[in-house]
CSV table of N, CA and C in Angstrom, one decimal:
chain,number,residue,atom,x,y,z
S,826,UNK,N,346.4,15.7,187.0
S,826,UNK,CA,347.7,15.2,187.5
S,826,UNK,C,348.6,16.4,187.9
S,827,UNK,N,349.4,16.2,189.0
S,827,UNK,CA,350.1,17.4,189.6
S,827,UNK,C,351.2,17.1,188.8
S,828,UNK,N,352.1,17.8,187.9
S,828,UNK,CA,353.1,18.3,187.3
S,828,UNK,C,353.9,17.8,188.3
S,829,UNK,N,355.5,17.4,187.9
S,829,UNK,CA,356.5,16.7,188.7
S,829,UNK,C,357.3,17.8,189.2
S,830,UNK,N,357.2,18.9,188.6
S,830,UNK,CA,357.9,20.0,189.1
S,830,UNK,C,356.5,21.1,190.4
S,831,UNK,N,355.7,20.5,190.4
S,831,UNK,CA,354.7,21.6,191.3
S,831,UNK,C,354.9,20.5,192.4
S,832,UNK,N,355.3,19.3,192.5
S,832,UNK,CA,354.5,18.3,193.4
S,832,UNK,C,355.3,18.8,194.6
S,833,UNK,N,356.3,19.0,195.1
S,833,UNK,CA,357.1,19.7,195.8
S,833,UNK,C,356.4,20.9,196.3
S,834,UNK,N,356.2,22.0,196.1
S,834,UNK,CA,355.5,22.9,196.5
S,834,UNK,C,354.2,22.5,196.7
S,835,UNK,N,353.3,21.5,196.4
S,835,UNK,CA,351.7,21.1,196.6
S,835,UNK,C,352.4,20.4,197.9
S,836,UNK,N,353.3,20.1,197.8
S,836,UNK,CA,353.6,18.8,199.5
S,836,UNK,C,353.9,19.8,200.7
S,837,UNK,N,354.6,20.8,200.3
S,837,UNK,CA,354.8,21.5,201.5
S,837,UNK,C,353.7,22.6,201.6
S,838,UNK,N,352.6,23.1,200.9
S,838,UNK,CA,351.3,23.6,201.1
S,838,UNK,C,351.0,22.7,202.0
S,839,UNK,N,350.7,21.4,201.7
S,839,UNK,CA,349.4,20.5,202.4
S,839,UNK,C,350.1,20.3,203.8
S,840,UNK,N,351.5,19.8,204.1
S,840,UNK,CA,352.1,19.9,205.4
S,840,UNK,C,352.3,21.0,206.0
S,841,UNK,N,352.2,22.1,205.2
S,841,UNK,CA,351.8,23.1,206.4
S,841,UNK,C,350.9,23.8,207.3
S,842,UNK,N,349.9,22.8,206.5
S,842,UNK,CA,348.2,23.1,206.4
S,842,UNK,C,348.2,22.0,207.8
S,843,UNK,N,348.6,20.9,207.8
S,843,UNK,CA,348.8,19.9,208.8
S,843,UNK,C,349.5,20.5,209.8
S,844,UNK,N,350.3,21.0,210.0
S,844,UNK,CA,351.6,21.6,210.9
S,844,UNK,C,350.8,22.5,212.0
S,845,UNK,N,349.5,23.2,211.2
S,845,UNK,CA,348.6,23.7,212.2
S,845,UNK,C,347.5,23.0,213.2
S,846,UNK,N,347.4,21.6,213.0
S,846,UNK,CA,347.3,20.9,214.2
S,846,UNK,C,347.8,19.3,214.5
S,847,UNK,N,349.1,19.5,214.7
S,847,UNK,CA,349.8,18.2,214.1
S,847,UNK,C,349.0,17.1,214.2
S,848,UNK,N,347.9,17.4,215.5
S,848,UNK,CA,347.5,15.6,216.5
S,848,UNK,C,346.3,15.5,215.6
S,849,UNK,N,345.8,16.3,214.4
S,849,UNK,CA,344.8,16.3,213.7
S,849,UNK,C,344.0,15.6,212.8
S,850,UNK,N,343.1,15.0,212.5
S,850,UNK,CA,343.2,14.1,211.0
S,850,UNK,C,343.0,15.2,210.1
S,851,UNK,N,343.3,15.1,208.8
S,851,UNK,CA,342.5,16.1,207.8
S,851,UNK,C,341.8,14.9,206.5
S,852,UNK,N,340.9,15.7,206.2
S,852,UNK,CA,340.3,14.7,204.6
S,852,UNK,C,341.1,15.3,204.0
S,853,UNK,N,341.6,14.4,202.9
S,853,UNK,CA,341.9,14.7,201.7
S,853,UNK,C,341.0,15.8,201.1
S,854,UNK,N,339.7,16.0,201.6
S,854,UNK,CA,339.0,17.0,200.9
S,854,UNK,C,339.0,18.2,201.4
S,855,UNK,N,339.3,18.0,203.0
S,855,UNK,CA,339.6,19.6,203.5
S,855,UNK,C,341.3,20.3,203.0
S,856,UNK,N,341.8,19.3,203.3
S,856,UNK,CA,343.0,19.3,202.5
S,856,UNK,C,343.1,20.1,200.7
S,857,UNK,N,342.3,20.2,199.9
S,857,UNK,CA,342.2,20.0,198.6
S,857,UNK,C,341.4,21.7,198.8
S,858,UNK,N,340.3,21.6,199.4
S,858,UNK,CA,339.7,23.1,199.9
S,858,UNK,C,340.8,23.8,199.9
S,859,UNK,N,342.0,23.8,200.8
S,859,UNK,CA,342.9,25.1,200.8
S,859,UNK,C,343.6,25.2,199.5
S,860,UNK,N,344.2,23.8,199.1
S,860,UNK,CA,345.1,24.2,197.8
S,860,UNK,C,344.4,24.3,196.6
S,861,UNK,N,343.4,24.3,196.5
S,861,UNK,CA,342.5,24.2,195.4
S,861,UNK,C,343.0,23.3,194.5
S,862,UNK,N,343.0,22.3,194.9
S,862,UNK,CA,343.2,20.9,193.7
S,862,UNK,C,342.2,19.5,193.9
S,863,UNK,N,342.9,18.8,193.6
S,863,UNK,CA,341.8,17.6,193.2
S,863,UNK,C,341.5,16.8,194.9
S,864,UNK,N,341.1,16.0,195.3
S,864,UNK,CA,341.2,15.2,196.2
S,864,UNK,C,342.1,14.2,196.0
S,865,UNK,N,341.7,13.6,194.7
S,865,UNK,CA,342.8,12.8,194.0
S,865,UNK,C,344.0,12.6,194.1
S,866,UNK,N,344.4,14.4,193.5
S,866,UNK,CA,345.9,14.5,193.7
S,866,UNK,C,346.6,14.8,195.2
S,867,UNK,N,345.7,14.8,195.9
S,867,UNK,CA,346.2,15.2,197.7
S,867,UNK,C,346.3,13.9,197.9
S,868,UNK,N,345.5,12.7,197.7
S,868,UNK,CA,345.8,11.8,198.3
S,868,UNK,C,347.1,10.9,197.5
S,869,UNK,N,347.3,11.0,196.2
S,869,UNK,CA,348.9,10.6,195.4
S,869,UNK,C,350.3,11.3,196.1
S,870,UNK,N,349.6,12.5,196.6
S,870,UNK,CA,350.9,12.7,197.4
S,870,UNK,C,351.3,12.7,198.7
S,871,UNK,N,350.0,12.4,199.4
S,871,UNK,CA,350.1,11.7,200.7
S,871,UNK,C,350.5,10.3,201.1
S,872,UNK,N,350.1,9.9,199.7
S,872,UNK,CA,350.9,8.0,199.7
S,872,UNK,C,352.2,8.2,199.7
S,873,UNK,N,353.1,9.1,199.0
S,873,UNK,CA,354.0,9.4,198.6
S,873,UNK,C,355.0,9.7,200.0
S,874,UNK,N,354.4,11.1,200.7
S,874,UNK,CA,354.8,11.3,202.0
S,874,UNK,C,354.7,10.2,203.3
S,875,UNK,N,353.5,9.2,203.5
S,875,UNK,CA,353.3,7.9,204.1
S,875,UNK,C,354.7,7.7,204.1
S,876,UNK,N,354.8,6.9,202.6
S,876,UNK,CA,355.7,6.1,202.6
S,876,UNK,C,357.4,6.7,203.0
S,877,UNK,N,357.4,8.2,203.2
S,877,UNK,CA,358.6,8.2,203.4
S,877,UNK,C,358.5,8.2,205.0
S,878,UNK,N,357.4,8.2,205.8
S,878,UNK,CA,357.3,8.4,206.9
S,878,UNK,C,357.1,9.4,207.6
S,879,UNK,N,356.6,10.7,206.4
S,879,UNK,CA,356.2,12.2,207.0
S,879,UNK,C,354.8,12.1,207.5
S,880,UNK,N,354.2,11.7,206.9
S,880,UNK,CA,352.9,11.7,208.1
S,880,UNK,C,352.2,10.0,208.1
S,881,UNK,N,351.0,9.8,208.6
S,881,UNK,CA,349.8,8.9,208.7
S,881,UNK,C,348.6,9.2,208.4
S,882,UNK,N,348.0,7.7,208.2
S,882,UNK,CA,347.2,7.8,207.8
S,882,UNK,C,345.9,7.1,209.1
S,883,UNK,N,344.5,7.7,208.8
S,883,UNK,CA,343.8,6.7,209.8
S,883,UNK,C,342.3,6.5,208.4
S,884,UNK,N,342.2,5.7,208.4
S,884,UNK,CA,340.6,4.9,207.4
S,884,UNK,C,339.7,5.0,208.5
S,885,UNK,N,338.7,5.3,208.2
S,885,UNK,CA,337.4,5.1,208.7
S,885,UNK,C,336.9,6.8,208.9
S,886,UNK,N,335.7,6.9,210.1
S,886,UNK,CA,335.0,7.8,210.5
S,886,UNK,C,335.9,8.9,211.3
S,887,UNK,N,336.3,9.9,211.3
S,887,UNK,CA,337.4,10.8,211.5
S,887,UNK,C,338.5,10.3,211.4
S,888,UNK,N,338.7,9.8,210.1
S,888,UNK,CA,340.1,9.6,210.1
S,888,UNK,C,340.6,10.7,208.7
S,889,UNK,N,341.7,10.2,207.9
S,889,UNK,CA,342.4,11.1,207.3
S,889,UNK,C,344.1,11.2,207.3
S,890,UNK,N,344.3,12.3,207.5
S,890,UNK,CA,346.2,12.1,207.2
S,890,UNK,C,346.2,13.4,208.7
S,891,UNK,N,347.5,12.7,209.2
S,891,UNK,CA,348.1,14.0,210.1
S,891,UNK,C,349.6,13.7,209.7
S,892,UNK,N,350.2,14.8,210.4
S,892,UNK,CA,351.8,14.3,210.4
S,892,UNK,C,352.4,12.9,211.4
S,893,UNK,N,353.5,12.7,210.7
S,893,UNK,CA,353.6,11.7,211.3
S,893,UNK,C,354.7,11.7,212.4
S,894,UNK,N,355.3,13.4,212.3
S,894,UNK,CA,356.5,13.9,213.2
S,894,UNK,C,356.3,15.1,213.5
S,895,UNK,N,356.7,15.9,214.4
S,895,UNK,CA,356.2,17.5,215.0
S,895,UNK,C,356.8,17.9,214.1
S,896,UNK,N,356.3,19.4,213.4
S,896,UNK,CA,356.4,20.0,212.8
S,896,UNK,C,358.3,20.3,212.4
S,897,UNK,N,358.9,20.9,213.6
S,897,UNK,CA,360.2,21.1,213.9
S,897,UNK,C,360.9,20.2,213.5
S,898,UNK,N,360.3,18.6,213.1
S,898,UNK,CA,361.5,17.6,212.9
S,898,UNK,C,361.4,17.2,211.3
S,899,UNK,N,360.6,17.7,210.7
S,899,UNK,CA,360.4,17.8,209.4
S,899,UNK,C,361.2,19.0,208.3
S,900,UNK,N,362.1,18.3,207.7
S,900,UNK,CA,362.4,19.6,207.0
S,900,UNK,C,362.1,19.3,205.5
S,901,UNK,N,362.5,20.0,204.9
S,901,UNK,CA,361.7,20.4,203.3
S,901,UNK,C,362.5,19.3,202.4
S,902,UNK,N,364.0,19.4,203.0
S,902,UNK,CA,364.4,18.3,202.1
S,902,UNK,C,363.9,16.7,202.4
S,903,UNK,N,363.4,16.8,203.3
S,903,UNK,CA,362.6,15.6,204.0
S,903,UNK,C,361.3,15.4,202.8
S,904,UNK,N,360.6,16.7,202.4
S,904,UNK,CA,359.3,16.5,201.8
S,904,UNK,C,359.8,16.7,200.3
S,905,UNK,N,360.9,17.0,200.1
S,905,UNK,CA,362.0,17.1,198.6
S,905,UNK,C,362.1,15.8,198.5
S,906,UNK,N,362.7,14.9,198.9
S,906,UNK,CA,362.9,13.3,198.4
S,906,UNK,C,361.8,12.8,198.7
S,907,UNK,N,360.9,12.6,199.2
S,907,UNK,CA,359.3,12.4,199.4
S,907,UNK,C,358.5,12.2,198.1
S,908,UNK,N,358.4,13.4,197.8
S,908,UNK,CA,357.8,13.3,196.8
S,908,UNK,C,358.4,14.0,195.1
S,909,UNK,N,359.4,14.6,195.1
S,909,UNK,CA,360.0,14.9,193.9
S,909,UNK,C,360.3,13.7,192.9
S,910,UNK,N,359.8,13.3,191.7
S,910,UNK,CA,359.9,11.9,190.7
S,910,UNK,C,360.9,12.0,190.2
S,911,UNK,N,361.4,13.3,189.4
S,911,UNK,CA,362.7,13.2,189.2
S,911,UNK,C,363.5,14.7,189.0
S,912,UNK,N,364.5,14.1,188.7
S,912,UNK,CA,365.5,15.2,189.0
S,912,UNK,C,365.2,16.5,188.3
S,913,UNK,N,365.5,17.6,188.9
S,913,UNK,CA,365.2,19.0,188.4
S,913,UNK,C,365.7,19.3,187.4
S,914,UNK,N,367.2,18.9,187.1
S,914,UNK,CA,367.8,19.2,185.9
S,914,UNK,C,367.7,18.0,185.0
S,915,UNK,N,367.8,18.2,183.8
S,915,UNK,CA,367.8,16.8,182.9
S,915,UNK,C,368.8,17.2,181.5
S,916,UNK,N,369.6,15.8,181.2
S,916,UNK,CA,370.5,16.0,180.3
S,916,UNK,C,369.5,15.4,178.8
S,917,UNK,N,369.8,16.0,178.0
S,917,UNK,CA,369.3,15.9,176.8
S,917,UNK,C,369.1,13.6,177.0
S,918,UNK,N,368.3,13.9,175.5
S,918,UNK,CA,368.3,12.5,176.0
S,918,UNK,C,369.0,11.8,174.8
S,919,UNK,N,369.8,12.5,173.8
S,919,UNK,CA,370.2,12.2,172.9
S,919,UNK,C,372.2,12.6,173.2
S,920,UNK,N,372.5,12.2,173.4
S,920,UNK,CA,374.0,11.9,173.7
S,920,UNK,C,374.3,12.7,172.7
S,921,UNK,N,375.6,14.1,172.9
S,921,UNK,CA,375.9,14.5,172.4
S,921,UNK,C,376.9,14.2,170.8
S,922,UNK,N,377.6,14.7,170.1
S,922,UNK,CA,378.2,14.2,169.2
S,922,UNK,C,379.6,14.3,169.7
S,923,UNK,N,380.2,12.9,169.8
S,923,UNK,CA,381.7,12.6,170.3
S,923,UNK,C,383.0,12.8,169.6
S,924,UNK,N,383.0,13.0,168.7
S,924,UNK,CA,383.7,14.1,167.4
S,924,UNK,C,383.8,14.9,167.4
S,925,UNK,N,382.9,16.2,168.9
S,925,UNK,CA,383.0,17.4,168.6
S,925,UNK,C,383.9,17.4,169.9
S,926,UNK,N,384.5,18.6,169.9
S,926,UNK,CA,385.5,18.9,171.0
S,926,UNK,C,384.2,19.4,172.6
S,927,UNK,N,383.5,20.1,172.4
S,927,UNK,CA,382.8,20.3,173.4
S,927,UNK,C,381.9,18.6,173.6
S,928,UNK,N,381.2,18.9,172.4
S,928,UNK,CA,380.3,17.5,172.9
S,928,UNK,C,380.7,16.4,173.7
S,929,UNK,N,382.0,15.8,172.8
S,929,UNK,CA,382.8,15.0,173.9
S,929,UNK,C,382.9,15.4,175.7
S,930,UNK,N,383.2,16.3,176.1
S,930,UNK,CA,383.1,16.7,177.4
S,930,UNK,C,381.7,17.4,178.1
S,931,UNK,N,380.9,17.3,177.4
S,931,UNK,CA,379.8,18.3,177.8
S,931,UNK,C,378.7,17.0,178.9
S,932,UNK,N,378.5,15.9,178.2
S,932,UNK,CA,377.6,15.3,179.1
S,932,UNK,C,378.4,15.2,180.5
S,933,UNK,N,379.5,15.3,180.8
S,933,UNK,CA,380.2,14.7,182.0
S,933,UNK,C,380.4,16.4,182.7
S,934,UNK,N,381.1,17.2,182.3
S,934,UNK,CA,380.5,18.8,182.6
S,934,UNK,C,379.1,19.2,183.5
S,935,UNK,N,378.5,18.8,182.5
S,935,UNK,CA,376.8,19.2,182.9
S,935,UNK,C,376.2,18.1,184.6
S,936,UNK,N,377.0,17.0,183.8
S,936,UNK,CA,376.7,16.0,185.4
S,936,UNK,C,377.3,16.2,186.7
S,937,UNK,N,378.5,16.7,186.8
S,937,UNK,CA,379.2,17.7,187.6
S,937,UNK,C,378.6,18.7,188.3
S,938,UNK,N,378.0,19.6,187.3
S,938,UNK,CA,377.6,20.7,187.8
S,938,UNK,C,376.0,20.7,188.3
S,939,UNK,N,375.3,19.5,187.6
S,939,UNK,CA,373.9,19.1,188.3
S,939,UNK,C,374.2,18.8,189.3
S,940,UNK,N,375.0,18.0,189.9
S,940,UNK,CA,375.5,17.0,191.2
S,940,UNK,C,375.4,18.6,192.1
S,941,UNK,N,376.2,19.6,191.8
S,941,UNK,CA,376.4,20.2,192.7
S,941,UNK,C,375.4,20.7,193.4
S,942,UNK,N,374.3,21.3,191.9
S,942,UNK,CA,373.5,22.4,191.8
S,942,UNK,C,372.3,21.6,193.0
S,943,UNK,N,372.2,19.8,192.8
S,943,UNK,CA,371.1,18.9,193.4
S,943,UNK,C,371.6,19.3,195.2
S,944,UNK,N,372.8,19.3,195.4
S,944,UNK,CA,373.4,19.3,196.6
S,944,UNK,C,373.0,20.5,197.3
S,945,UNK,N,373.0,21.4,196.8
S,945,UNK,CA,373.0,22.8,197.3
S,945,UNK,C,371.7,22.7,197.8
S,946,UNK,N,370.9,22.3,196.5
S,946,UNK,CA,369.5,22.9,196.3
S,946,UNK,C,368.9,21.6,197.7
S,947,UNK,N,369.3,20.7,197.8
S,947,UNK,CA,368.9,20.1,199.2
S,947,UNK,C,369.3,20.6,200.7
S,948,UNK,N,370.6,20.9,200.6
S,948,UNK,CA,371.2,21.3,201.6
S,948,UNK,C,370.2,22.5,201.8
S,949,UNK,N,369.9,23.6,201.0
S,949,UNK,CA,369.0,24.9,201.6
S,949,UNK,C,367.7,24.2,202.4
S,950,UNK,N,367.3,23.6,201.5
S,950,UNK,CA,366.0,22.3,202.2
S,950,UNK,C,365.9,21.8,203.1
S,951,UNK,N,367.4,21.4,203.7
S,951,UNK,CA,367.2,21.4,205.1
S,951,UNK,C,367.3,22.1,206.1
S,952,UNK,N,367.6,22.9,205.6
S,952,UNK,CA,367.7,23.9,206.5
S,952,UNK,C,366.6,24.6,207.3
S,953,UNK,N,365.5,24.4,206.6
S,953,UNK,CA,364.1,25.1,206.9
S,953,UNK,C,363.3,23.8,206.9
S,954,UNK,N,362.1,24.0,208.2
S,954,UNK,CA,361.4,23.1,209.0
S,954,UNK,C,360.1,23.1,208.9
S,955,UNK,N,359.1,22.6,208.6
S,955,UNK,CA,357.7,22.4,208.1
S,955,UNK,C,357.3,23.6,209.5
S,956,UNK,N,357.7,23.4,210.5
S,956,UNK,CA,357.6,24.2,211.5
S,956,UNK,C,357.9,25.8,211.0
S,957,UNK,N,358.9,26.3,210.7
S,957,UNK,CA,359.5,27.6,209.9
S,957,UNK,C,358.5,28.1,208.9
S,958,UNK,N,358.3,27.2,208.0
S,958,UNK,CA,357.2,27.7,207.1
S,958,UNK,C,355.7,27.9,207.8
S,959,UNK,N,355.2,26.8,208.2
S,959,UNK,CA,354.1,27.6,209.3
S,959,UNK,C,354.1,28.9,210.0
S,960,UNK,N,355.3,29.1,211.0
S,960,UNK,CA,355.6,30.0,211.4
S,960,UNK,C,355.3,31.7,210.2
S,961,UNK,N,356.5,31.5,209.3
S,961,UNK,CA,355.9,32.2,208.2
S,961,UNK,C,355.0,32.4,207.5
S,962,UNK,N,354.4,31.7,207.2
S,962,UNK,CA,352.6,32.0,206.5
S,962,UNK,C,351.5,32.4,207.4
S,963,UNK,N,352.0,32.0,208.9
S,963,UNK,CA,351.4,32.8,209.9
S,963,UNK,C,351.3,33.9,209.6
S,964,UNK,N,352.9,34.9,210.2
S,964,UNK,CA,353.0,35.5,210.1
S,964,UNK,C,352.8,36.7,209.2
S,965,UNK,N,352.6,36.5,207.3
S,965,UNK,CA,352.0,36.8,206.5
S,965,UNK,C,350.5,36.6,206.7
S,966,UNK,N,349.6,36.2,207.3
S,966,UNK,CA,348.1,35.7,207.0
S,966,UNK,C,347.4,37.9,207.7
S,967,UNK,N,347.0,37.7,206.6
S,967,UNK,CA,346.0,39.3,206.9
S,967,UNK,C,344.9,38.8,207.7
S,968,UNK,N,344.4,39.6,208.7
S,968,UNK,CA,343.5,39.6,209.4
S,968,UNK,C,342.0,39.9,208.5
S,969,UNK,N,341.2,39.3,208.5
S,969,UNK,CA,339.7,39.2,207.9
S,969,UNK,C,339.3,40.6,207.8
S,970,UNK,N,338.8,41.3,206.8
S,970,UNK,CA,338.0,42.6,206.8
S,970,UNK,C,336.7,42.3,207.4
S,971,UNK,N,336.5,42.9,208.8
S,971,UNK,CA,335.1,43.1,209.4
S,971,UNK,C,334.1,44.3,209.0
């Protein structure tokens, strides 16, 4: 099982693995080849992106997943609510003690400042385009030793 905190970064691997031929189908297993993971777990989070409408799916004999939008109209925070289960930050789950002078203010504090921190951290997300990141891992890819 992909971790709730990796699933975000395994989503924008596999879409940019896709981004390199958008009109493409890929298997789940060619897919799983590059990121070295399960087939399993590529296809839990391709249901996941389906459903938000980032890519398609086709069944049968060359079928598979492509995108479901050009690369450029995809951004991160697009593949951030896609597939992220839950929130990055998390408040205790035991309610602080309301007799203390901090405790009293602290769960409402902390919710504030997560609000902000979720906002930010999406807003950078969109800012950068399944397109952008291809472009860059291009750009990093070393040429083959002959």
């Amino acid at each position: 099982n992909v971790p709730a905190s990796s699933q975000f970064a395994m989503g924008v691997h596999l879409l940019a693995l896709l981004s390199q031929n958008p009109d493409t189908f890929l298997t789940s297993h060619e897919i799983a080849e590059s990121t070295r993971t399960h087939p399993v777990m590529v296809r839990r989070l391709m249901a996941s992106l389906q459903e938000a409408g980032v890519v398609e799916t086709q069944k049968g004999p060359g079928g598979g997943v492509r995108l479901a939008r050009l690369p450029r109209q995809i951004t991160l925070a697009d593949v951030y609510r896609a597939v992220q289960t839950s929130e990055p930050l998390h408040l205790p789950h035991t309610p602080p003690n309301r007799n203390c002078r901090i405790g009293e203010a602290m769960q409402s504090i902390l919710e504030e400042i997560f609000e902000r921190a979720e906002t930010a951290l999406t807003g950078e997300l969109a800012r950068t385009t399944l397109n952008d990141v291809l472009e860059n891992a291009l750009s990093r890819h070393r040429a083959p030793i002959s």
